[in-house]
Coordinates of C-alpha atoms and ligand atoms in Angstrom, one line a residue:
X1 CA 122.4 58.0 40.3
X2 CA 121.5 56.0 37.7
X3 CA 118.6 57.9 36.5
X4 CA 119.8 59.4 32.7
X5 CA 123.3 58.0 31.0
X6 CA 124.7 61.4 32.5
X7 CA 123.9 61.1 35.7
X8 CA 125.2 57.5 35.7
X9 CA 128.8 58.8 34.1
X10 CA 128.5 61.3 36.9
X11 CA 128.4 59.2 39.5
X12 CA 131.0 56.8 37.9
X13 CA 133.1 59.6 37.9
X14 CA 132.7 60.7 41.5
X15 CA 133.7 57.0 42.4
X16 CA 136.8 57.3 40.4
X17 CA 135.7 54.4 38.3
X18 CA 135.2 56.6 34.8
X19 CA 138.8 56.9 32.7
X20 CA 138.6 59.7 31.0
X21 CA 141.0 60.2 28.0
X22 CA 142.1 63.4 26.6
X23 CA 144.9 61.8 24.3
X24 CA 143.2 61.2 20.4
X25 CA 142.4 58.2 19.5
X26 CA 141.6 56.4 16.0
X27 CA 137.9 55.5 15.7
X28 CA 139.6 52.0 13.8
X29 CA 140.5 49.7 16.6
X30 CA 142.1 52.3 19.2
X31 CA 139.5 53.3 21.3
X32 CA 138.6 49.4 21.5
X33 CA 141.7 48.8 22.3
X34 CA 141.7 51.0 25.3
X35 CA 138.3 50.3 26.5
X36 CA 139.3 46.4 26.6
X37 CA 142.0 46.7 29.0
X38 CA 139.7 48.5 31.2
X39 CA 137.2 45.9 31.4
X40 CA 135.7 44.7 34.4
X41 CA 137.6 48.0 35.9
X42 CA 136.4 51.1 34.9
X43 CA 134.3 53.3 32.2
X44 CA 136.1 55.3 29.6
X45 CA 135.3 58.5 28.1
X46 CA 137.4 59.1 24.8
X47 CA 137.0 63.3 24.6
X48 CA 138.8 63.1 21.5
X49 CA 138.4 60.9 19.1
X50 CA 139.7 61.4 15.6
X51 CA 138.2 65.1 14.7
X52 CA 134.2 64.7 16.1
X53 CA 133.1 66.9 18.3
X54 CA 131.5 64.3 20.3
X55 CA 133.1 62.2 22.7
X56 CA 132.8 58.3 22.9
X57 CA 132.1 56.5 26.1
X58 CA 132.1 52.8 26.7
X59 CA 131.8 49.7 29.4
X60 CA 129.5 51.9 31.7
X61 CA 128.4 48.6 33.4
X62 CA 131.1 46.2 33.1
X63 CA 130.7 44.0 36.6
X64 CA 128.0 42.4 38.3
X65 CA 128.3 44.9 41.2
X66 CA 127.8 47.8 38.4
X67 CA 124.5 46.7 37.3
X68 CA 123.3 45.9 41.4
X69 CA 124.3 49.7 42.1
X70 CA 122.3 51.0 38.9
X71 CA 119.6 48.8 40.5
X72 CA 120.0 50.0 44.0
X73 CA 120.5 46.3 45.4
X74 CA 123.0 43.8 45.8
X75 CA 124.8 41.3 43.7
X76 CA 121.9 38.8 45.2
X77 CA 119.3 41.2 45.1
X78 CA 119.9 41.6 40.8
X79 CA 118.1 38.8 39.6
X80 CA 115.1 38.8 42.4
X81 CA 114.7 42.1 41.2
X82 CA 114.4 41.9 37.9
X83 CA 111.9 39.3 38.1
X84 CA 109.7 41.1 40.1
X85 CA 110.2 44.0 37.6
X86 CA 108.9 41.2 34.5
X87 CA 106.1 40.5 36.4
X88 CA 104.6 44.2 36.9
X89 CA 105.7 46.2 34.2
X90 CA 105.4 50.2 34.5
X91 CA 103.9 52.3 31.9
X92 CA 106.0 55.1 30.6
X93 CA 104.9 58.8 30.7
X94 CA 104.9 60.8 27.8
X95 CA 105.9 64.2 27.9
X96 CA 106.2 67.0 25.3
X97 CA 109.1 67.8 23.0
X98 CA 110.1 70.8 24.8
X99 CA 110.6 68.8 28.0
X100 CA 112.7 66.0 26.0
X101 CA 116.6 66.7 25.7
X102 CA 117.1 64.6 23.5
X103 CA 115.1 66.9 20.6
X104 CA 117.6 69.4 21.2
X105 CA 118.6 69.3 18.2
X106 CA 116.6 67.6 14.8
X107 CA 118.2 67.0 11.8
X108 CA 115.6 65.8 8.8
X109 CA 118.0 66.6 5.9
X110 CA 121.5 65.2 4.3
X111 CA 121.2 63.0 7.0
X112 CA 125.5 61.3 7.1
X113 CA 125.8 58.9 9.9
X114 CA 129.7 58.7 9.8
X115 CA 129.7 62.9 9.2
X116 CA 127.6 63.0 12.4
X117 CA 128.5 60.4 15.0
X118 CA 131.7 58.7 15.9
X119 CA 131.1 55.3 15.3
X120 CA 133.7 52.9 15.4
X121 CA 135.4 49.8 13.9
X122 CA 136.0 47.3 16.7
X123 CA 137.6 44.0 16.0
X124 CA 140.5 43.2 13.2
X125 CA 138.0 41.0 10.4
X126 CA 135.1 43.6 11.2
X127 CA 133.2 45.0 7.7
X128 CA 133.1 48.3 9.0
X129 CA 131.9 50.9 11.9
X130 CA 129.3 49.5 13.7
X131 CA 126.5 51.3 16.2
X132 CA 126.9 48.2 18.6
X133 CA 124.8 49.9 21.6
X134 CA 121.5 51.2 20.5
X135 CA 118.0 50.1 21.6
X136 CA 116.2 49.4 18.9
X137 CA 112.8 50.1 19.2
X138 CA 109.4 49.0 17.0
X139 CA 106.1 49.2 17.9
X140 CA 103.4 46.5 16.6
X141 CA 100.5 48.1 14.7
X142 CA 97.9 45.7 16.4
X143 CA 98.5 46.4 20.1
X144 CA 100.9 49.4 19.7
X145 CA 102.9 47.9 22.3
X146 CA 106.6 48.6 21.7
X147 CA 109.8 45.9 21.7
X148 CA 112.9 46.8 22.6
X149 CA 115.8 44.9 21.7
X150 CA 119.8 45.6 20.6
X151 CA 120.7 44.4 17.7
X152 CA 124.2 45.3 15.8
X153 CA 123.9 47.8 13.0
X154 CA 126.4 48.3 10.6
X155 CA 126.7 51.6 8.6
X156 CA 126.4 50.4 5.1
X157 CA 125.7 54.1 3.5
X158 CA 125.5 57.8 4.5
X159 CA 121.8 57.2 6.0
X160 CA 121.6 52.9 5.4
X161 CA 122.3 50.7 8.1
X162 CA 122.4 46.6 8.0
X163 CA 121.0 44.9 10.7
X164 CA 121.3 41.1 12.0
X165 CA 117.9 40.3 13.4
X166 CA 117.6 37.3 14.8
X167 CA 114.2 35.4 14.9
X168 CA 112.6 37.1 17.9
X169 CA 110.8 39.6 18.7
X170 CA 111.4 42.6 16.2
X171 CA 111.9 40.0 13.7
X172 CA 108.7 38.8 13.9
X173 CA 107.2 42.1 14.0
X174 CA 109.4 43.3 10.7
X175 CA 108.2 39.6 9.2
X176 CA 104.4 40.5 9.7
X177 CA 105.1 44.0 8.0
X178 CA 107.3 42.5 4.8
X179 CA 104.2 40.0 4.3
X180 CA 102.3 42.8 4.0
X181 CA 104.3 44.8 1.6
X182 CA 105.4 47.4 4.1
X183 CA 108.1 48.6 5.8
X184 CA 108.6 48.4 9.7
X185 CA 109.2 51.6 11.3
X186 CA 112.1 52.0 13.9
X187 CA 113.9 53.8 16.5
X188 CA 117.8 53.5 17.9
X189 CA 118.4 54.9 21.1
X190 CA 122.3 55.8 21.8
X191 CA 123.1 56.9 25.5
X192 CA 120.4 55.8 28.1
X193 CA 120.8 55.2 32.1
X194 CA 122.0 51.4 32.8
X195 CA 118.6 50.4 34.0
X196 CA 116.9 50.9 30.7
X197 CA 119.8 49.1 28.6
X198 CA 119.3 46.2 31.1
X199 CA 115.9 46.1 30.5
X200 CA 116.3 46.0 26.7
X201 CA 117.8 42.4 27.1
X202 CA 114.8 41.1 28.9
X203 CA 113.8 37.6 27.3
X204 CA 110.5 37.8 27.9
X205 CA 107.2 36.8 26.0
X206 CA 105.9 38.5 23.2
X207 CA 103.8 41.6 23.5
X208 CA 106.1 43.1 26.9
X209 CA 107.2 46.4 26.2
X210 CA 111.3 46.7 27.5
X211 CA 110.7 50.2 28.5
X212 CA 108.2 49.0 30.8
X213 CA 109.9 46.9 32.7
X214 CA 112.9 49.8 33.0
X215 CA 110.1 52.0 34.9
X216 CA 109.6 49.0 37.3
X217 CA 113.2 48.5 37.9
X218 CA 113.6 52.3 38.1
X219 CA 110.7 52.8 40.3
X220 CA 108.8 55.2 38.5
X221 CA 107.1 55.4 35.1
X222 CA 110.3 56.2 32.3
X223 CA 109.8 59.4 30.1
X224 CA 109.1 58.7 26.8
X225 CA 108.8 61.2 23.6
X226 CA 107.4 60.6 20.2
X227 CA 109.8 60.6 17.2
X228 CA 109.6 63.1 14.6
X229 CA 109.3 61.1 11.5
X230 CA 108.0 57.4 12.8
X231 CA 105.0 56.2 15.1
X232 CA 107.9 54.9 17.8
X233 CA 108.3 56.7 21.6
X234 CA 111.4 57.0 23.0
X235 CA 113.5 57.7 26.0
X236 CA 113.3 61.4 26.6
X237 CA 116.9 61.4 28.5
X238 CA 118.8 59.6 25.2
X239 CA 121.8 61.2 23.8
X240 CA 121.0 59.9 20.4
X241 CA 118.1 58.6 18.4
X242 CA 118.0 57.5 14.7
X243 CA 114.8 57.2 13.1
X244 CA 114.1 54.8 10.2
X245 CA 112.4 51.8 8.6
X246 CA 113.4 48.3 8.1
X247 CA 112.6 48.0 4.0
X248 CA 110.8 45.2 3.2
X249 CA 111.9 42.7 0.2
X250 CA 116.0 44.6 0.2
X251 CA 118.9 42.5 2.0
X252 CA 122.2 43.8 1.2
X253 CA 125.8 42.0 2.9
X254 CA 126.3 42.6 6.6
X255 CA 129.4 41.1 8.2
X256 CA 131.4 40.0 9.6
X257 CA 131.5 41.3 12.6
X258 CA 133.3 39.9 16.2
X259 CA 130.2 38.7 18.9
X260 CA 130.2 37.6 21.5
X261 CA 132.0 34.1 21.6
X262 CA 134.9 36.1 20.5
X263 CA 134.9 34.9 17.3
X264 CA 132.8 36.3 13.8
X265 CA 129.5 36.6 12.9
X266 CA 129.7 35.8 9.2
X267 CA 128.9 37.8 5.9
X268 CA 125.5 37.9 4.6
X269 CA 122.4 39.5 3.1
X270 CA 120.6 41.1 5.7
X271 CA 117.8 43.7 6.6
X272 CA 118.7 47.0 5.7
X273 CA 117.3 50.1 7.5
X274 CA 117.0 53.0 6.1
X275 CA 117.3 56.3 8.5
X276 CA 114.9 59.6 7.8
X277 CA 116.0 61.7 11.5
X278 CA 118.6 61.8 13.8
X279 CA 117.9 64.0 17.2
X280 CA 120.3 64.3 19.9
X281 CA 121.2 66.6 23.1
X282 CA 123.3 69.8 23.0
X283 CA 126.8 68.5 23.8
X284 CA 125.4 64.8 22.9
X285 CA 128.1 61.5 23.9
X286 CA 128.4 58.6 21.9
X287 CA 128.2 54.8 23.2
X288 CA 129.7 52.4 22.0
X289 CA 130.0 48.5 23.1
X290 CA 133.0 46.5 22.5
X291 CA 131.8 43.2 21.6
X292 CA 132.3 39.7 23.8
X293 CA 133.6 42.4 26.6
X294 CA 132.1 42.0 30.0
X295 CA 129.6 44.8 29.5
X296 CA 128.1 42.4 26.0
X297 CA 128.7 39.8 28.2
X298 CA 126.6 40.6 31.5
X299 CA 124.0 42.8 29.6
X300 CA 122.9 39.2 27.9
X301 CA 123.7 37.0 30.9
X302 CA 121.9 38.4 33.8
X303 CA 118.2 38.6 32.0
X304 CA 118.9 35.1 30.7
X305 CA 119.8 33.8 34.9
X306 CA 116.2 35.9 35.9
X307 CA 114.4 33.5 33.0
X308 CA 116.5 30.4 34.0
X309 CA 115.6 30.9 37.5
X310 CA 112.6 31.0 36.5
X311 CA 112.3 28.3 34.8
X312 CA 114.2 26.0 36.9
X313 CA 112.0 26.5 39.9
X314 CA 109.1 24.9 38.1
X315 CA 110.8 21.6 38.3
X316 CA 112.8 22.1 41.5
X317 CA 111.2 24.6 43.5
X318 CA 114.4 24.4 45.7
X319 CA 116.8 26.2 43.3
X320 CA 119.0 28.9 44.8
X321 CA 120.6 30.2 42.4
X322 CA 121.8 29.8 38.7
X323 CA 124.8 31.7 37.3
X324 CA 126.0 32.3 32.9
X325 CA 129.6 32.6 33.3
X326 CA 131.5 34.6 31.7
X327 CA 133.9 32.1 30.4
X328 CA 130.8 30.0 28.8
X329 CA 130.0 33.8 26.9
X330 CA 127.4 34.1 29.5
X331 CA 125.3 32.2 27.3
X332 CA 126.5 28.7 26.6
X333 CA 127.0 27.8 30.3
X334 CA 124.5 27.3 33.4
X335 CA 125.9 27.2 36.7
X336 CA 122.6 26.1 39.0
X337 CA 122.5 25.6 42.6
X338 CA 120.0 23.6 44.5
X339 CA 119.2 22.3 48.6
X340 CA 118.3 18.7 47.0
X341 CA 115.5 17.3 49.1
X342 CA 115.1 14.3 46.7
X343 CA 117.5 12.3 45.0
X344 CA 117.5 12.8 40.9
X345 CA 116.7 16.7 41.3
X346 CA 120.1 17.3 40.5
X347 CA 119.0 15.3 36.8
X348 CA 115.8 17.3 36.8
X349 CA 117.7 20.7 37.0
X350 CA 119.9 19.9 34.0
X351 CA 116.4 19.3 32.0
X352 CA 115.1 22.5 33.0
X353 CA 118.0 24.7 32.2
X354 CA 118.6 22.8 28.9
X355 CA 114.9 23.6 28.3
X356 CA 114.8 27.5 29.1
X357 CA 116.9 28.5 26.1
X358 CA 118.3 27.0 23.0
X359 CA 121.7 28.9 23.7
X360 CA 122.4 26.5 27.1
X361 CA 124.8 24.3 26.4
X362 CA 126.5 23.1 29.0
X363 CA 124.6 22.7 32.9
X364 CA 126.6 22.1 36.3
X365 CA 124.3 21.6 39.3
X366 CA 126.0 21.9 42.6
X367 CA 124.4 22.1 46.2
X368 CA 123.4 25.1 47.6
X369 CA 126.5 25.5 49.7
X370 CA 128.6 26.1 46.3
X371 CA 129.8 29.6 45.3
X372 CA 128.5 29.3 42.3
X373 CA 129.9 32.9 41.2
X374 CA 133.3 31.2 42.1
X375 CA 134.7 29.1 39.9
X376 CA 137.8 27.9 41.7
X377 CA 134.6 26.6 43.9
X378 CA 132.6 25.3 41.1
X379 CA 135.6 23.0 38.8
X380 CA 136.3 21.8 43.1
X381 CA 132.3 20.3 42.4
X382 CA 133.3 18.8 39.7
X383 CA 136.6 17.2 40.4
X384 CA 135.2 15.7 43.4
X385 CA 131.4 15.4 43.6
X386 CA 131.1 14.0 40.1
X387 CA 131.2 10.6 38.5
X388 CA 131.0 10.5 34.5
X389 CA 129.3 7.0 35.1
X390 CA 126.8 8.3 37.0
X391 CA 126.4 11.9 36.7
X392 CA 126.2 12.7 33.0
X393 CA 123.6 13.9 30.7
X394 CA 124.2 14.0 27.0
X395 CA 122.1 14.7 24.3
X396 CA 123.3 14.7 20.8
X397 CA 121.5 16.7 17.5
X398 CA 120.0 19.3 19.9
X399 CA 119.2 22.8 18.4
X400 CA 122.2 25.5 20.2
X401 CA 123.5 28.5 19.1
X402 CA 124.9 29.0 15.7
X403 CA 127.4 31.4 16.7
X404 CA 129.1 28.3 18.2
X405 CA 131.6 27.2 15.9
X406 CA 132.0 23.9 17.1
X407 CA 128.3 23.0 16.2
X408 CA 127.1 22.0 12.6
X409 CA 125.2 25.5 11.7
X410 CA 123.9 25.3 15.5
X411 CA 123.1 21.9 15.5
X412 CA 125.1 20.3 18.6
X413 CA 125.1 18.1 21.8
X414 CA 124.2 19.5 25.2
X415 CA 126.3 18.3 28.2
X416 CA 124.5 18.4 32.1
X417 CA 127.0 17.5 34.9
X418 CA 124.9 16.6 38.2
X419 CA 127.4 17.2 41.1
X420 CA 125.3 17.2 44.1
X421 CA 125.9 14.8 46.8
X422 CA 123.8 11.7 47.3
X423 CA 121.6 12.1 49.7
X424 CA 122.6 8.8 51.3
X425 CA 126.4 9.1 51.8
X426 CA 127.8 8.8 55.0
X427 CA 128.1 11.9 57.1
X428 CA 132.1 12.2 56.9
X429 CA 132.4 11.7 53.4
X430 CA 130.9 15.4 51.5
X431 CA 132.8 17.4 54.8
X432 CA 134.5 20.2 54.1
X433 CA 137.0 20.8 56.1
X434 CA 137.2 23.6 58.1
X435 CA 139.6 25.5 60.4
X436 CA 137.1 26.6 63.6
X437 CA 138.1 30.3 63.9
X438 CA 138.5 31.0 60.4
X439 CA 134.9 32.3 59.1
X440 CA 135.3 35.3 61.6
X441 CA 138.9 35.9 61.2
X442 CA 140.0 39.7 61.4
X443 CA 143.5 38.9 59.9
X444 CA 144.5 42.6 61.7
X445 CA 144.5 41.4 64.5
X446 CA 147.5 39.1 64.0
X447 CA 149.1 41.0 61.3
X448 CA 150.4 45.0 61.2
Ligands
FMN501 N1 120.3 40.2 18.9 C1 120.2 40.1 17.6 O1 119.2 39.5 17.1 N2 121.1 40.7 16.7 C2 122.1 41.4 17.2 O2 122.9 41.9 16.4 C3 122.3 41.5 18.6 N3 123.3 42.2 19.1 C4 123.4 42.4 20.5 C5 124.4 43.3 21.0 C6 124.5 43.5 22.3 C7 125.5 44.4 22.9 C8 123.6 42.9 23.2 C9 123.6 43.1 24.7 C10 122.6 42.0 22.7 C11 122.5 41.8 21.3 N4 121.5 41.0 20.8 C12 121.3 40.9 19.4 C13 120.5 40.3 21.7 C14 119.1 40.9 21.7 O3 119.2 42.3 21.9 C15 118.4 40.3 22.9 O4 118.3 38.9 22.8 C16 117.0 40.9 23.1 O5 116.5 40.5 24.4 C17 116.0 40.4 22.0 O6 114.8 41.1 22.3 P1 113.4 40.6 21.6 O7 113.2 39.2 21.8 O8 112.4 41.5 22.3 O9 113.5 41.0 20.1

């Protein structure tokens, strides 16, 4: 089902969980608009929007339980999965041009961006139309491995885009290209299978190739075609690539622009690509991500628990599970659960999570017996398994994100709330209560 973005709309649409609206819509705002009160719900499909031909689609994974269908698991089976997926990657197969839909149709000339593809305006403060879903692909000239990665792009001329990198991965790549006088080629992918866009948000080290890990997750190799104007390979299933190069030695203003902390990325001189192609299938969709919704949200979160996980288990081997909540962005907050064997793990946890990414903010450890997707069940830990006295961590003049306004240009404190139990208390003390009878209740039974 979740083989190619079609496919995936497809079956959305046979579970009556795709919206799709007939009515036109303004690229400025309205489709956003629409698409946001349908988060966590349901997909939409705009089939009209303004006077393009091609229809917009957004929030195709929007919930947790999304992402473990596209995967073919369970909610608990996501993150286990995607680990396993880091750790064997799956080389992609390459197949000709004439097998690849998404060379349908090449256009090398009077390349317009806005002409061609519906691109919208999101938020209120926002510079302009923004591509906010495309994979943006680079390939380093040393290994030839390829990086994957989404960054936001906004259409700054007919063919021009400006791009926030941030210092990782295609950064550094585009950083080792400037020094030497040359421009990094690129790739950005519109309209691939869940899977694949999952995988683009690995954080992984250096030197793994995203599409890689989407053939492990998929279970068979992904197929990959070579662009027509750069060195880059790309999904052969896409509804939309744009060629181009990152110029070396130009920035130009980009922003602002509405993130994901629901608030603005500010204006500045950034990298500016420049496009020389645009393919796309007969019939081609447009997707589009409205920032700081669930889909933004999840798409960054769930990578980030498989490398906290991770992480965590190296100091407390007896970590069950760790959650980014959506109301901490999926970024700023770590919910972690552990089966604490030894008293001050709960402490040690807090350290590990602060240490797996500078974006962690604030930690709560609970036992394992916490829902830690529930937060009712998670502010219950804290109201009545924690003692500020006792149970706080504070660091002050720690690196975070800069996104967070409430930090000095991303400069802030980090905050760890240990709310296990002590091992020692007496037995009565940390019981829930519980009604006998209740765990199997079939409420029918009672009720008609
Ligand atoms: N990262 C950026 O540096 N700039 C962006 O504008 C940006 N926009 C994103 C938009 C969306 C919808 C999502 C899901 C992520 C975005 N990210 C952005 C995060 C990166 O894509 C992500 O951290 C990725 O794993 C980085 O890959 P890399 O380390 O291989 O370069």
């Amino acid at each position: 089902k979740a083989r190619t973005f079609r496919t995936w709309l497809e079956y959305l649409h046979s579970k009556n969980r795709l919206a799709i609206i007939t009515r036109k819509v303004s690229l400025q705002y309205e489709g956003a608009a629409v698409t946001k009160t349908m988060d966590g719900k349901k997909a939409v499909c705009f089939t009209q929007v303004e006077d393009y031909p091609i229809p917009v689609v957004s929030g195709i994974c929007s919930t947790r339980e999304d992402f473990a269908e596209a995967l073919e698991t369970d909610q608990l089976g996501i993150i286990p999965k995607f680990i396993e997926a880091v750790a064997s990657p799956s080389p992609c197969r390459s197949v000709d041009s004439g097998a690849a839909p998404v060379k349908e149709n090449i256009i090398l000339a009077d390349i317009d961006l806005m002409q061609l593809l519906p691109i919208p305006v999101h938020h209120e403060k926002d510079s302009g139309n923004y591509i906010t879903a495309g994979l943006f692909i680079v390939r380093d000239p040393v290994t030839r491995k390829q990086n994957v990665s989404i960054h936001r792009l906004q259409v700054s001329g007919k063919n021009k885009l400006g791009a926030l990198l941030l210092p990782r991965h295609t950064y550094h790549l585009y950083k080792l290209a400037e020094d030497a006088g040359r421009a990094l080629e690129c790739a950005i992918v519109i309209g691939v299978d869940p899977v694949t866009l999952l995988a683009s948000q690995a954080s992984t080290p250096f030197g793994v190739d995203e599409l890689e890990l989407a053939g492990a997750l998929r279970g068979e190799p992904l197929e990959v075609v070579r662009c027509e104007t750069v060195d880059i390979d790309v999904p052969a299933f896409a509804e939309i690539v744009l060629e181009g190069r990152i110029l070396p030695h130009v920035r130009e203003p980009e922003g602002p622009f509405g993130e994901f902390p629901k608030y603005y990325g500010p204006r500045s001189d950034k990298e500016v690509v420049h496009i020389t192609a645009v393919t796309h299938r007969n019939n081609p969709m447009y997707y589009t991500i409205v920032p700081a919704g669930y889909e933004h949200l999840l798409l960054g979160g769930i990578p980030r628990e498989a490398s906290l996980l991770q992480s965590i288990r190296q100091t407390v081997p007896t970590v069950k599970a760790v959650h980014m909540s959506p109301g901490g962005t999926c970024r700023y907050h770590a919910i972690v659960s552990i089966k604490k064997r030894n008293e001050g793990e709960g402490k040690n946890a807090i350290f590990a999570a602060l240490a797996n990414s500078f974006d962690i903010k604030h930690v709560v450890v609970v036992d394992e017996e916490v829902d830690i997707f529930n937060m009712e069940e998670v502010e219950w830990a804290v109201a009545t398994r924690f003692q500020a006295e006792t149970d706080l961590v504070v660091v002050h003049n720690a690196l975070g994100s800069k996104l967070d306004p409430s930090t000095a240009g991303g400069v802030g404190s980090k905050m760890g709330l240990d709310c296990t139990v002590p091992l020692n208390s007496e037995p009565m003390r940390y019981l829930r209560v519980r009604i006998p009878g209740y765990d199997n209740m079939n409420v029918e039974d009672y009720v008609n």
